[in-house]
PDB file of N, CA and C in Angstrom:
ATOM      1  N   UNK A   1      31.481  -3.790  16.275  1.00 63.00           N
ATOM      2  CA  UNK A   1      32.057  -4.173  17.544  1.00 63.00           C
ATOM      3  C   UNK A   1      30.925  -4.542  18.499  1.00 63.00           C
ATOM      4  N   UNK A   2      30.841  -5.496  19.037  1.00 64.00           N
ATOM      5  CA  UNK A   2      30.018  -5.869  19.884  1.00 64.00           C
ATOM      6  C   UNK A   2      30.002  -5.420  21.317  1.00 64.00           C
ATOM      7  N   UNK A   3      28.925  -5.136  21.878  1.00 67.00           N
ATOM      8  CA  UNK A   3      29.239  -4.257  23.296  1.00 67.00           C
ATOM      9  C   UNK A   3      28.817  -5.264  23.970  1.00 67.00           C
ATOM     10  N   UNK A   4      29.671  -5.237  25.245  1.00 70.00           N
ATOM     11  CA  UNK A   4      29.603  -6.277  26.612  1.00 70.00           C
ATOM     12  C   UNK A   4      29.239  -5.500  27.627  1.00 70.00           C
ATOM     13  N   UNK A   5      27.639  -5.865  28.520  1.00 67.00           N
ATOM     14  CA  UNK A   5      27.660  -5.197  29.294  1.00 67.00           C
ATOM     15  C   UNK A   5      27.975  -5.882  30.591  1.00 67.00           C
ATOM     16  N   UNK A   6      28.823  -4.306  31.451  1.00 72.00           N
ATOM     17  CA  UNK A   6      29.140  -4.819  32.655  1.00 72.00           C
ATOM     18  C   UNK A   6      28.201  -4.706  34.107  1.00 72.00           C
ATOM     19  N   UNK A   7      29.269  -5.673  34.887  1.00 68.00           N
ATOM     20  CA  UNK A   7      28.567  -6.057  36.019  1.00 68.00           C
ATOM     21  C   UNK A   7      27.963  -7.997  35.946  1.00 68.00           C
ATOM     22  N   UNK A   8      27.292  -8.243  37.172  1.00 71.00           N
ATOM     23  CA  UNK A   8      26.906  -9.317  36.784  1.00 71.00           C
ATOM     24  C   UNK A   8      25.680  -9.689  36.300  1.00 71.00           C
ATOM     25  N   UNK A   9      25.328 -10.929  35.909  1.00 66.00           N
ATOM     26  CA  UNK A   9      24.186 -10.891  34.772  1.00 66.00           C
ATOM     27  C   UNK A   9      23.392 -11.510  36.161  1.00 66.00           C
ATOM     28  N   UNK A  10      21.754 -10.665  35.646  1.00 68.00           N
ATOM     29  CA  UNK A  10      20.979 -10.894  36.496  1.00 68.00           C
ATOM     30  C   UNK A  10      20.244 -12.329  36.479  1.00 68.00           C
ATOM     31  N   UNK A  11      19.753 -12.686  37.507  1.00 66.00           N
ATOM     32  CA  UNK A  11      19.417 -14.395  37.667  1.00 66.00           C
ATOM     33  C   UNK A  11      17.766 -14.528  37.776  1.00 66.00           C
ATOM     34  N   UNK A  12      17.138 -14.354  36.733  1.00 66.00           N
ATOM     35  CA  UNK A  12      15.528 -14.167  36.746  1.00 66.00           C
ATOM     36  C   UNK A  12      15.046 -15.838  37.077  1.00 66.00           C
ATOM     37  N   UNK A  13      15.325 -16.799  36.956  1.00 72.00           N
ATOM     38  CA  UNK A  13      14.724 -18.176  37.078  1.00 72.00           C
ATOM     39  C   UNK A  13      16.017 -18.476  38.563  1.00 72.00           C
ATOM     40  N   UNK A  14      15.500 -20.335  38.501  1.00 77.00           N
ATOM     41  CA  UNK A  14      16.117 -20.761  40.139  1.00 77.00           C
ATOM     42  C   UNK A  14      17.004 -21.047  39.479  1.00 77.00           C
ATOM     43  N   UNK A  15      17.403 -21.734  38.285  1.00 81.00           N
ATOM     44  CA  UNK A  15      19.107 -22.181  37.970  1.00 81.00           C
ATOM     45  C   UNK A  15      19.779 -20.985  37.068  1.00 81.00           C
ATOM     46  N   UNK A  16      20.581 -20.540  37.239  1.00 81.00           N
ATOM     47  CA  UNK A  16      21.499 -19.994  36.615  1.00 81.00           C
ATOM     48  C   UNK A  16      21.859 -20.135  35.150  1.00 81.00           C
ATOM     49  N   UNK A  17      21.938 -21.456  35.009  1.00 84.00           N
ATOM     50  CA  UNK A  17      22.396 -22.213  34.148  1.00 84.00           C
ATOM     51  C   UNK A  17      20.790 -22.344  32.771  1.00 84.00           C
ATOM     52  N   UNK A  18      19.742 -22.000  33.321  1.00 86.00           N
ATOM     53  CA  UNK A  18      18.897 -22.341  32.858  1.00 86.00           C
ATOM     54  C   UNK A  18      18.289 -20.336  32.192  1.00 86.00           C
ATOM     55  N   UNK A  19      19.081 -20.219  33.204  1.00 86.00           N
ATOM     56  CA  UNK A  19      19.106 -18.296  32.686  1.00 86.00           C
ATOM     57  C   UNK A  19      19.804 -17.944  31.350  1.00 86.00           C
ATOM     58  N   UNK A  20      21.061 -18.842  31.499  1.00 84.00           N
ATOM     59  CA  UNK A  20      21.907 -18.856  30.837  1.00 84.00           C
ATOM     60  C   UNK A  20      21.276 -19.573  29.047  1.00 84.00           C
ATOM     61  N   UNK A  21      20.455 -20.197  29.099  1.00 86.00           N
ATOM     62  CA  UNK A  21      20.213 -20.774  28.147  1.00 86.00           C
ATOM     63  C   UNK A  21      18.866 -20.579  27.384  1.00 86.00           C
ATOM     64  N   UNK A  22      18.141 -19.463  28.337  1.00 87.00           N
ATOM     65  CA  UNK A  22      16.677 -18.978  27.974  1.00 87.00           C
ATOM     66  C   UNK A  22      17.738 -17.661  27.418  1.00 87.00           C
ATOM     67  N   UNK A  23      18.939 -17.041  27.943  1.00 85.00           N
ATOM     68  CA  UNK A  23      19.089 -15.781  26.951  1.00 85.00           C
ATOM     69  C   UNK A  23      20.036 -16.421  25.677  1.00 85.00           C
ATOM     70  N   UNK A  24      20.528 -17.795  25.339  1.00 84.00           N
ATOM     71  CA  UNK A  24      20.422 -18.043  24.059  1.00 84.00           C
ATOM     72  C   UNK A  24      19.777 -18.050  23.300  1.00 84.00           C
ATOM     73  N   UNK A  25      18.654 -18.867  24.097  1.00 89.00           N
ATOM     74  CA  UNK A  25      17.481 -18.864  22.952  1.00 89.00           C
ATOM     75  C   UNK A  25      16.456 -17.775  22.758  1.00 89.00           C
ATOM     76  N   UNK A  26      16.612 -16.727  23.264  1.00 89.00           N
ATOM     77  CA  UNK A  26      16.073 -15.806  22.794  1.00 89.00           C
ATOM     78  C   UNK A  26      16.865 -15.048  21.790  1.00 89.00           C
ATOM     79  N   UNK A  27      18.045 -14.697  22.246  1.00 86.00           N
ATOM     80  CA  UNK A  27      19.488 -14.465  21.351  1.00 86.00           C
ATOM     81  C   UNK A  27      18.865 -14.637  19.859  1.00 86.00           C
ATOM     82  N   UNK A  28      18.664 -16.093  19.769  1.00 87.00           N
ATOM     83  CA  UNK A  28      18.242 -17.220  17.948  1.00 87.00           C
ATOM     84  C   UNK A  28      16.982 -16.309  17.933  1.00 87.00           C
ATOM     85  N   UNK A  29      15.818 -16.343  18.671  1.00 92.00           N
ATOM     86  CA  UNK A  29      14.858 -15.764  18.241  1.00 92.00           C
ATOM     87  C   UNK A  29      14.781 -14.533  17.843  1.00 92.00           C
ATOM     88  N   UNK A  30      15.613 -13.859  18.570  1.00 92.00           N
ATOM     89  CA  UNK A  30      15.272 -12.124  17.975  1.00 92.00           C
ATOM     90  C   UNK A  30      16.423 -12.313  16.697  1.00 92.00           C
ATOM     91  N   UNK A  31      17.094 -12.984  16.250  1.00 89.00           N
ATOM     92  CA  UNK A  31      17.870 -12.947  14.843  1.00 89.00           C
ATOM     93  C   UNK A  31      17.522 -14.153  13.651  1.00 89.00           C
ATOM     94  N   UNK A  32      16.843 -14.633  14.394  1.00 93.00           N
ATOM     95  CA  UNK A  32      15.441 -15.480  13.301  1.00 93.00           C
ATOM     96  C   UNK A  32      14.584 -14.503  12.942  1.00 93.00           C
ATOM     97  N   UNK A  33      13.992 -14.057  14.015  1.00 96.00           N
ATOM     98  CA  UNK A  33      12.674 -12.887  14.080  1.00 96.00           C
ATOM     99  C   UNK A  33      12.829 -12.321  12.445  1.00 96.00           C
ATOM    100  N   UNK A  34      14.315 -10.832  12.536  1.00 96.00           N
ATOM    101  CA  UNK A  34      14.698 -10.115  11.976  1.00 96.00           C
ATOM    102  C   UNK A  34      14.900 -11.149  10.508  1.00 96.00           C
ATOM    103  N   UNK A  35      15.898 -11.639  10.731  1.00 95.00           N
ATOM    104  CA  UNK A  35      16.286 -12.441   8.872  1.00 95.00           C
ATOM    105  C   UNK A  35      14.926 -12.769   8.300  1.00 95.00           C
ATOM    106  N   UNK A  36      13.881 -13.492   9.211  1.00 96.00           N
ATOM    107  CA  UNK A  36      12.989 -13.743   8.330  1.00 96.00           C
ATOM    108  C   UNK A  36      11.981 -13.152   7.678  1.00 96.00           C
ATOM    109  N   UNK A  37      11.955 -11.900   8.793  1.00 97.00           N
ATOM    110  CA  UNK A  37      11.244 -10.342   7.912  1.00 97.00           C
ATOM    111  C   UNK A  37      11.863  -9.864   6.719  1.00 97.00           C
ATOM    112  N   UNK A  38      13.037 -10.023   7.029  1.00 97.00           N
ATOM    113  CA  UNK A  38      13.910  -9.365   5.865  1.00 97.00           C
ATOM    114  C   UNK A  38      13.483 -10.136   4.437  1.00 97.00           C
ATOM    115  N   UNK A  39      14.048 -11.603   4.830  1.00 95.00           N
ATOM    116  CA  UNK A  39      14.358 -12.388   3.600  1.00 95.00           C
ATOM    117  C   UNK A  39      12.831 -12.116   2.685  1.00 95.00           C
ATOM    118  N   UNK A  40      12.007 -12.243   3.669  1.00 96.00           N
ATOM    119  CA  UNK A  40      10.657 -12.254   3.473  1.00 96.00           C
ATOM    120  C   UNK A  40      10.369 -11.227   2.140  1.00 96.00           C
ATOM    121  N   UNK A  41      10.803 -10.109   3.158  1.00 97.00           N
ATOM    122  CA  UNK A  41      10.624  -8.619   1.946  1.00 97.00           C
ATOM    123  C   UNK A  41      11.276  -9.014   0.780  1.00 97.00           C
ATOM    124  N   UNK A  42      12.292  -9.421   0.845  1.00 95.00           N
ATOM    125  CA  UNK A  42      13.108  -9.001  -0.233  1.00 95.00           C
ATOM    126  C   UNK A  42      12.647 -10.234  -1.061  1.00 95.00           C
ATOM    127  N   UNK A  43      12.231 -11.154  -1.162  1.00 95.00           N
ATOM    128  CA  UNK A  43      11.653 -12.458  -1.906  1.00 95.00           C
ATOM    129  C   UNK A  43      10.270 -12.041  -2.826  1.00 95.00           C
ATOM    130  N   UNK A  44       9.855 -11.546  -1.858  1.00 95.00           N
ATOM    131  CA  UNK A  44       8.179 -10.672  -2.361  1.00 95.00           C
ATOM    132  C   UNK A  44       8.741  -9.359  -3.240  1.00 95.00           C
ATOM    133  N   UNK A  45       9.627  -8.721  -2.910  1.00 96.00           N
ATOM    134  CA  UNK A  45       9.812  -7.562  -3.905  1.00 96.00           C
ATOM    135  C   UNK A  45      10.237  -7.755  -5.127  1.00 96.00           C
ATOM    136  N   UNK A  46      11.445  -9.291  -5.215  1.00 96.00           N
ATOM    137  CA  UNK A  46      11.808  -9.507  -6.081  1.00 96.00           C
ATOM    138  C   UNK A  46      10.858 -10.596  -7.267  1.00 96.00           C
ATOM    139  N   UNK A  47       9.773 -11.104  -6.678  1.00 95.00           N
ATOM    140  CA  UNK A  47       8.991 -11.978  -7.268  1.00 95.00           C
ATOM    141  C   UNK A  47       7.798 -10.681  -8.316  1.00 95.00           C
ATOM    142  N   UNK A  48       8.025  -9.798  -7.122  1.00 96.00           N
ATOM    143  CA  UNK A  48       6.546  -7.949  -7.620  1.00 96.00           C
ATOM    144  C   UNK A  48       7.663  -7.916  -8.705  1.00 96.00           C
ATOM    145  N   UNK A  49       8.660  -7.492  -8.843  1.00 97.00           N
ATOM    146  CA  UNK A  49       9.182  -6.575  -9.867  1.00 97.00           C
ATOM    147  C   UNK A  49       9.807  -7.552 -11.154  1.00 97.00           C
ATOM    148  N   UNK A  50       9.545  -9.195 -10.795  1.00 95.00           N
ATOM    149  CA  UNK A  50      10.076 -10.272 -11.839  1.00 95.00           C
ATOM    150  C   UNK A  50      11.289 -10.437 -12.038  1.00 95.00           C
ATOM    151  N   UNK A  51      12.440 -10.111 -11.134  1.00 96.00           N
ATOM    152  CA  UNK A  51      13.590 -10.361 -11.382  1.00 96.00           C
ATOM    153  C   UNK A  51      13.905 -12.158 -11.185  1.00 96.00           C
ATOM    154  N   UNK A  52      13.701 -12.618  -9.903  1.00 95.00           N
ATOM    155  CA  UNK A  52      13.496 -13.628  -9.247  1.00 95.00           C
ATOM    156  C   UNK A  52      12.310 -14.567  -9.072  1.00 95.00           C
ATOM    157  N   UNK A  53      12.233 -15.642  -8.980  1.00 93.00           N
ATOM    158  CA  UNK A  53      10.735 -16.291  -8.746  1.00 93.00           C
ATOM    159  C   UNK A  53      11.390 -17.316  -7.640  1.00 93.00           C
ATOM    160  N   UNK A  54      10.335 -17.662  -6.119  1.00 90.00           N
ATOM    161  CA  UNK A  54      10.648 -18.374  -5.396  1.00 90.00           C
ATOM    162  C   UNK A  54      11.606 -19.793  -6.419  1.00 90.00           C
ATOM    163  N   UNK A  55      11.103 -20.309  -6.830  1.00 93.00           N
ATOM    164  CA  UNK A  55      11.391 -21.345  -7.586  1.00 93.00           C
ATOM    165  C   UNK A  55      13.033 -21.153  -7.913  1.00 93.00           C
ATOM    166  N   UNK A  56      13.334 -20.077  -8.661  1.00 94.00           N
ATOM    167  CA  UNK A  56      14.641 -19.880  -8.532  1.00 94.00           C
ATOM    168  C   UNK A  56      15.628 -19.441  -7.270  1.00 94.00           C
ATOM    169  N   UNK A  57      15.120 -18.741  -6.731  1.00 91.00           N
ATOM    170  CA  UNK A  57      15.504 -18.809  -5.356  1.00 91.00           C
ATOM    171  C   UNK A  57      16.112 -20.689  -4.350  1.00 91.00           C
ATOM    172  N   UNK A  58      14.708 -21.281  -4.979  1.00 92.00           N
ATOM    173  CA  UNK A  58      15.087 -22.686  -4.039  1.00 92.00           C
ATOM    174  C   UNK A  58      16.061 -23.156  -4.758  1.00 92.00           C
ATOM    175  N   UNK A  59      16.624 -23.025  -6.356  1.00 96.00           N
ATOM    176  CA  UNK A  59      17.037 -23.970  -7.025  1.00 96.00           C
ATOM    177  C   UNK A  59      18.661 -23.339  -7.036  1.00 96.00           C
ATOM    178  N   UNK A  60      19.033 -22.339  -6.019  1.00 95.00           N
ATOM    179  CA  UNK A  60      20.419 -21.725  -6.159  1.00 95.00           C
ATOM    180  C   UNK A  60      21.400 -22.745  -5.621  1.00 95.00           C
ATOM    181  N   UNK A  61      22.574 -22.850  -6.113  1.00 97.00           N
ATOM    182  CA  UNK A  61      23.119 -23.570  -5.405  1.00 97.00           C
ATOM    183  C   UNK A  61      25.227 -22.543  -5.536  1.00 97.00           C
ATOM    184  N   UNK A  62      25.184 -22.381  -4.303  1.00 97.00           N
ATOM    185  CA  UNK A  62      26.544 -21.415  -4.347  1.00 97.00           C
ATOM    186  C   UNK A  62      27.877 -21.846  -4.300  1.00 97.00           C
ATOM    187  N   UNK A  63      28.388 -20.832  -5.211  1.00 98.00           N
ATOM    188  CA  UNK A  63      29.813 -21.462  -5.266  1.00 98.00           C
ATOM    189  C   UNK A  63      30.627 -21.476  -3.976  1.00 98.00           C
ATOM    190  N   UNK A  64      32.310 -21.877  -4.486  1.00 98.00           N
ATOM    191  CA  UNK A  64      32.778 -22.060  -3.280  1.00 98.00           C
ATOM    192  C   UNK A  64      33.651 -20.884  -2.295  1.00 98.00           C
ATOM    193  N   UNK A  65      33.384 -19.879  -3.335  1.00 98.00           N
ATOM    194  CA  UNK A  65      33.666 -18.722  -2.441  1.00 98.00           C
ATOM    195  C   UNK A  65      32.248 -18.025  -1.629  1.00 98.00           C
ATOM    196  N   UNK A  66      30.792 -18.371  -2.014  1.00 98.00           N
ATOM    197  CA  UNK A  66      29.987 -18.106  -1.472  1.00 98.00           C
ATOM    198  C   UNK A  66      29.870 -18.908  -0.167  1.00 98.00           C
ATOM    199  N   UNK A  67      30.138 -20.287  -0.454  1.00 98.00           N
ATOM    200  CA  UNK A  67      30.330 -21.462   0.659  1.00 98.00           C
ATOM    201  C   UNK A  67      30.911 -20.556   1.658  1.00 98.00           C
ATOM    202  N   UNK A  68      32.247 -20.401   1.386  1.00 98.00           N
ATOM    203  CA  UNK A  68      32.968 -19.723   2.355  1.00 98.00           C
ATOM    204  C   UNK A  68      33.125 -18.524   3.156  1.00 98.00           C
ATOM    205  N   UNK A  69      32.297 -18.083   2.143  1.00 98.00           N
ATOM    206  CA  UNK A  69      31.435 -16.707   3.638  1.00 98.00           C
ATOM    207  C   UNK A  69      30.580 -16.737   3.825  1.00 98.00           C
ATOM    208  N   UNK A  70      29.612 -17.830   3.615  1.00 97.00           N
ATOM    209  CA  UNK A  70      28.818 -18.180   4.565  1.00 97.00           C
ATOM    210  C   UNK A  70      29.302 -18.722   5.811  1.00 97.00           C
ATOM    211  N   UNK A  71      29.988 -19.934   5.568  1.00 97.00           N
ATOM    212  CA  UNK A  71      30.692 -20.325   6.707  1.00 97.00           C
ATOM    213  C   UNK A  71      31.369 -19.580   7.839  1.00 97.00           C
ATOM    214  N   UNK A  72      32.091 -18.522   7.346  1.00 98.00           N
ATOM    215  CA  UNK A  72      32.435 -17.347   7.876  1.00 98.00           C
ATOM    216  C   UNK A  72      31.344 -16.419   8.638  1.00 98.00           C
ATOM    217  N   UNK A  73      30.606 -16.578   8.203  1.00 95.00           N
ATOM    218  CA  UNK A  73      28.913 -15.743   8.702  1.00 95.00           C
ATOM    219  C   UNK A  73      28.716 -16.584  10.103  1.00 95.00           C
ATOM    220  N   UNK A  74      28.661 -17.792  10.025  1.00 94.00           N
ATOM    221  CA  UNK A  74      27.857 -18.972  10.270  1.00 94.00           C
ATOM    222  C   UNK A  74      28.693 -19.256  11.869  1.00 94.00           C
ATOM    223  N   UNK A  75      30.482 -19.079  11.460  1.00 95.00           N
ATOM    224  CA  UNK A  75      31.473 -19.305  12.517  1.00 95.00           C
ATOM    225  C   UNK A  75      30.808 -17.889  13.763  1.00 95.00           C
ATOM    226  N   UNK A  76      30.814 -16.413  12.953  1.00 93.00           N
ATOM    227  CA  UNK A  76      30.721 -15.322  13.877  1.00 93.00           C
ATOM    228  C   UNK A  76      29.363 -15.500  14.303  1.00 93.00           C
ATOM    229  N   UNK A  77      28.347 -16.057  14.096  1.00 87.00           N
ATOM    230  CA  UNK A  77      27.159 -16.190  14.597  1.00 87.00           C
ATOM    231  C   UNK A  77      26.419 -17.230  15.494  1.00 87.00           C
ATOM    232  N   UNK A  78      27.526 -18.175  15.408  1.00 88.00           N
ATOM    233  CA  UNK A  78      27.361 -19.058  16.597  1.00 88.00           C
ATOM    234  C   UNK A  78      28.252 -18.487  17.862  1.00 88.00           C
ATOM    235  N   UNK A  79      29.229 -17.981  17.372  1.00 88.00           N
ATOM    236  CA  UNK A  79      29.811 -17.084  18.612  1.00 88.00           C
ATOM    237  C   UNK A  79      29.043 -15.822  19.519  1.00 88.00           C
ATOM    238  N   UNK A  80      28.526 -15.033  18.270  1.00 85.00           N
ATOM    239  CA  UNK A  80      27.808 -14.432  19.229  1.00 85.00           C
ATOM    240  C   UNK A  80      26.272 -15.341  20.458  1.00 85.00           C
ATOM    241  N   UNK A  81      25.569 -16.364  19.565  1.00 80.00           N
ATOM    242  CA  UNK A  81      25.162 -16.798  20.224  1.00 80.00           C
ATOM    243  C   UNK A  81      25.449 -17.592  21.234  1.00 80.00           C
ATOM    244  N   UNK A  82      26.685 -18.458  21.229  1.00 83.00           N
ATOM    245  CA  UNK A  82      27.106 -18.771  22.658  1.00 83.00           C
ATOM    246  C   UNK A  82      28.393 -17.719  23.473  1.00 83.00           C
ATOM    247  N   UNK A  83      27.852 -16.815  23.188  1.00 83.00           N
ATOM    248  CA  UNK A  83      28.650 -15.700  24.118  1.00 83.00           C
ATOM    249  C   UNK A  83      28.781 -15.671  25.030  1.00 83.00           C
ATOM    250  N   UNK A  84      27.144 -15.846  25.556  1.00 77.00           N
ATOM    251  CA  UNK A  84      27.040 -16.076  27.413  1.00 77.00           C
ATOM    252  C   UNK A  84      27.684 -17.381  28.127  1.00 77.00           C
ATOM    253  N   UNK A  85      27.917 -18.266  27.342  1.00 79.00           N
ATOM    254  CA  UNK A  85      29.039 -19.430  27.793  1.00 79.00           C
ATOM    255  C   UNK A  85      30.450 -19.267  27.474  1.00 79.00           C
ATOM    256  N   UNK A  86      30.569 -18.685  26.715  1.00 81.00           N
ATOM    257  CA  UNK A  86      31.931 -18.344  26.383  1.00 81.00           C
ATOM    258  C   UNK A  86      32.399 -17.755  27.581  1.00 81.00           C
ATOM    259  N   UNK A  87      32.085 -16.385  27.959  1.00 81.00           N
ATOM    260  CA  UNK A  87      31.777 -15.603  29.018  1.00 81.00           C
ATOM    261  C   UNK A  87      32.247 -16.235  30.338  1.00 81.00           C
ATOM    262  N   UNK A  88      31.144 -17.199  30.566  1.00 79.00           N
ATOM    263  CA  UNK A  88      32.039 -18.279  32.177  1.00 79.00           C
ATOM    264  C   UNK A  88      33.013 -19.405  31.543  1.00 79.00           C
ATOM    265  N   UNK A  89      33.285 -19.154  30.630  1.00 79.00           N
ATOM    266  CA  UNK A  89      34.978 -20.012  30.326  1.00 79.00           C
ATOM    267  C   UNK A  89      35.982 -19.406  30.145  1.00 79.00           C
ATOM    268  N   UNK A  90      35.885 -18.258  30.234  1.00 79.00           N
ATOM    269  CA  UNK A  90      37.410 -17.337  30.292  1.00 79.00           C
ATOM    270  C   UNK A  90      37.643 -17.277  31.188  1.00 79.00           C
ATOM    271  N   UNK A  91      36.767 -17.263  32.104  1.00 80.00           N
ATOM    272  CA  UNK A  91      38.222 -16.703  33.498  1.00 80.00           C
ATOM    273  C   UNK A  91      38.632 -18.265  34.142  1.00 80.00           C
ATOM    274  N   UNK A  92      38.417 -19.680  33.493  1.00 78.00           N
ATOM    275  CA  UNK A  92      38.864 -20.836  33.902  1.00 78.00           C
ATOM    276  C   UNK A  92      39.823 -21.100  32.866  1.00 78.00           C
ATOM    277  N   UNK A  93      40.448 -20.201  31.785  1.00 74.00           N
ATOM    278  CA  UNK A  93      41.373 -20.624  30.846  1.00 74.00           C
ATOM    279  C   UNK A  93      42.945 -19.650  31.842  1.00 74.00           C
TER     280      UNK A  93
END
């Protein structure tokens, strides 16, 4: 469950709008940051112990139920990242 915090969001730069879009893109960065540590590890552990070799890794190609939760991944993760716009479009719906 995702937590919303309340009150209003603080305005560190002169546009608002430009506040609004430095905490997206930090949003991408701290969940780039993380995946790519991860993927990282787990590529190197699996190349140490010979299960996997980059090479096979690049050459995967997923079926269509994998397609589809990715996509599913892909839908909830652009949401969370445009949250903070989402946010000033609800109370105009």
């Amino acid at each position: 469950m995702t937590k919303i915090a309340k009150g209003k969001r603080p305005v560190y730069l002169e546009n608002s709008q430009t506040d609004k879009l430095l905490a997206i893109v930090m949003a991408l960065t701290g969940e780039v940051s993380v995946l790519h540590e991860r993927l990282d590890t787990i590529e190197r552990l699996l190349e140490v112990k010979g299960i996997l070799s980059a090479s096979e890794i690049e050459a995967y190609e997923p079926d269509v139920e994998v397609t589809k939760e990715r996509e599913q991944w892909r839908t909830e993760y652009i949401a969370r990242v445009l949250r903070v716009v989402q946010e000033e479009l609800e109370p105009l719906k």
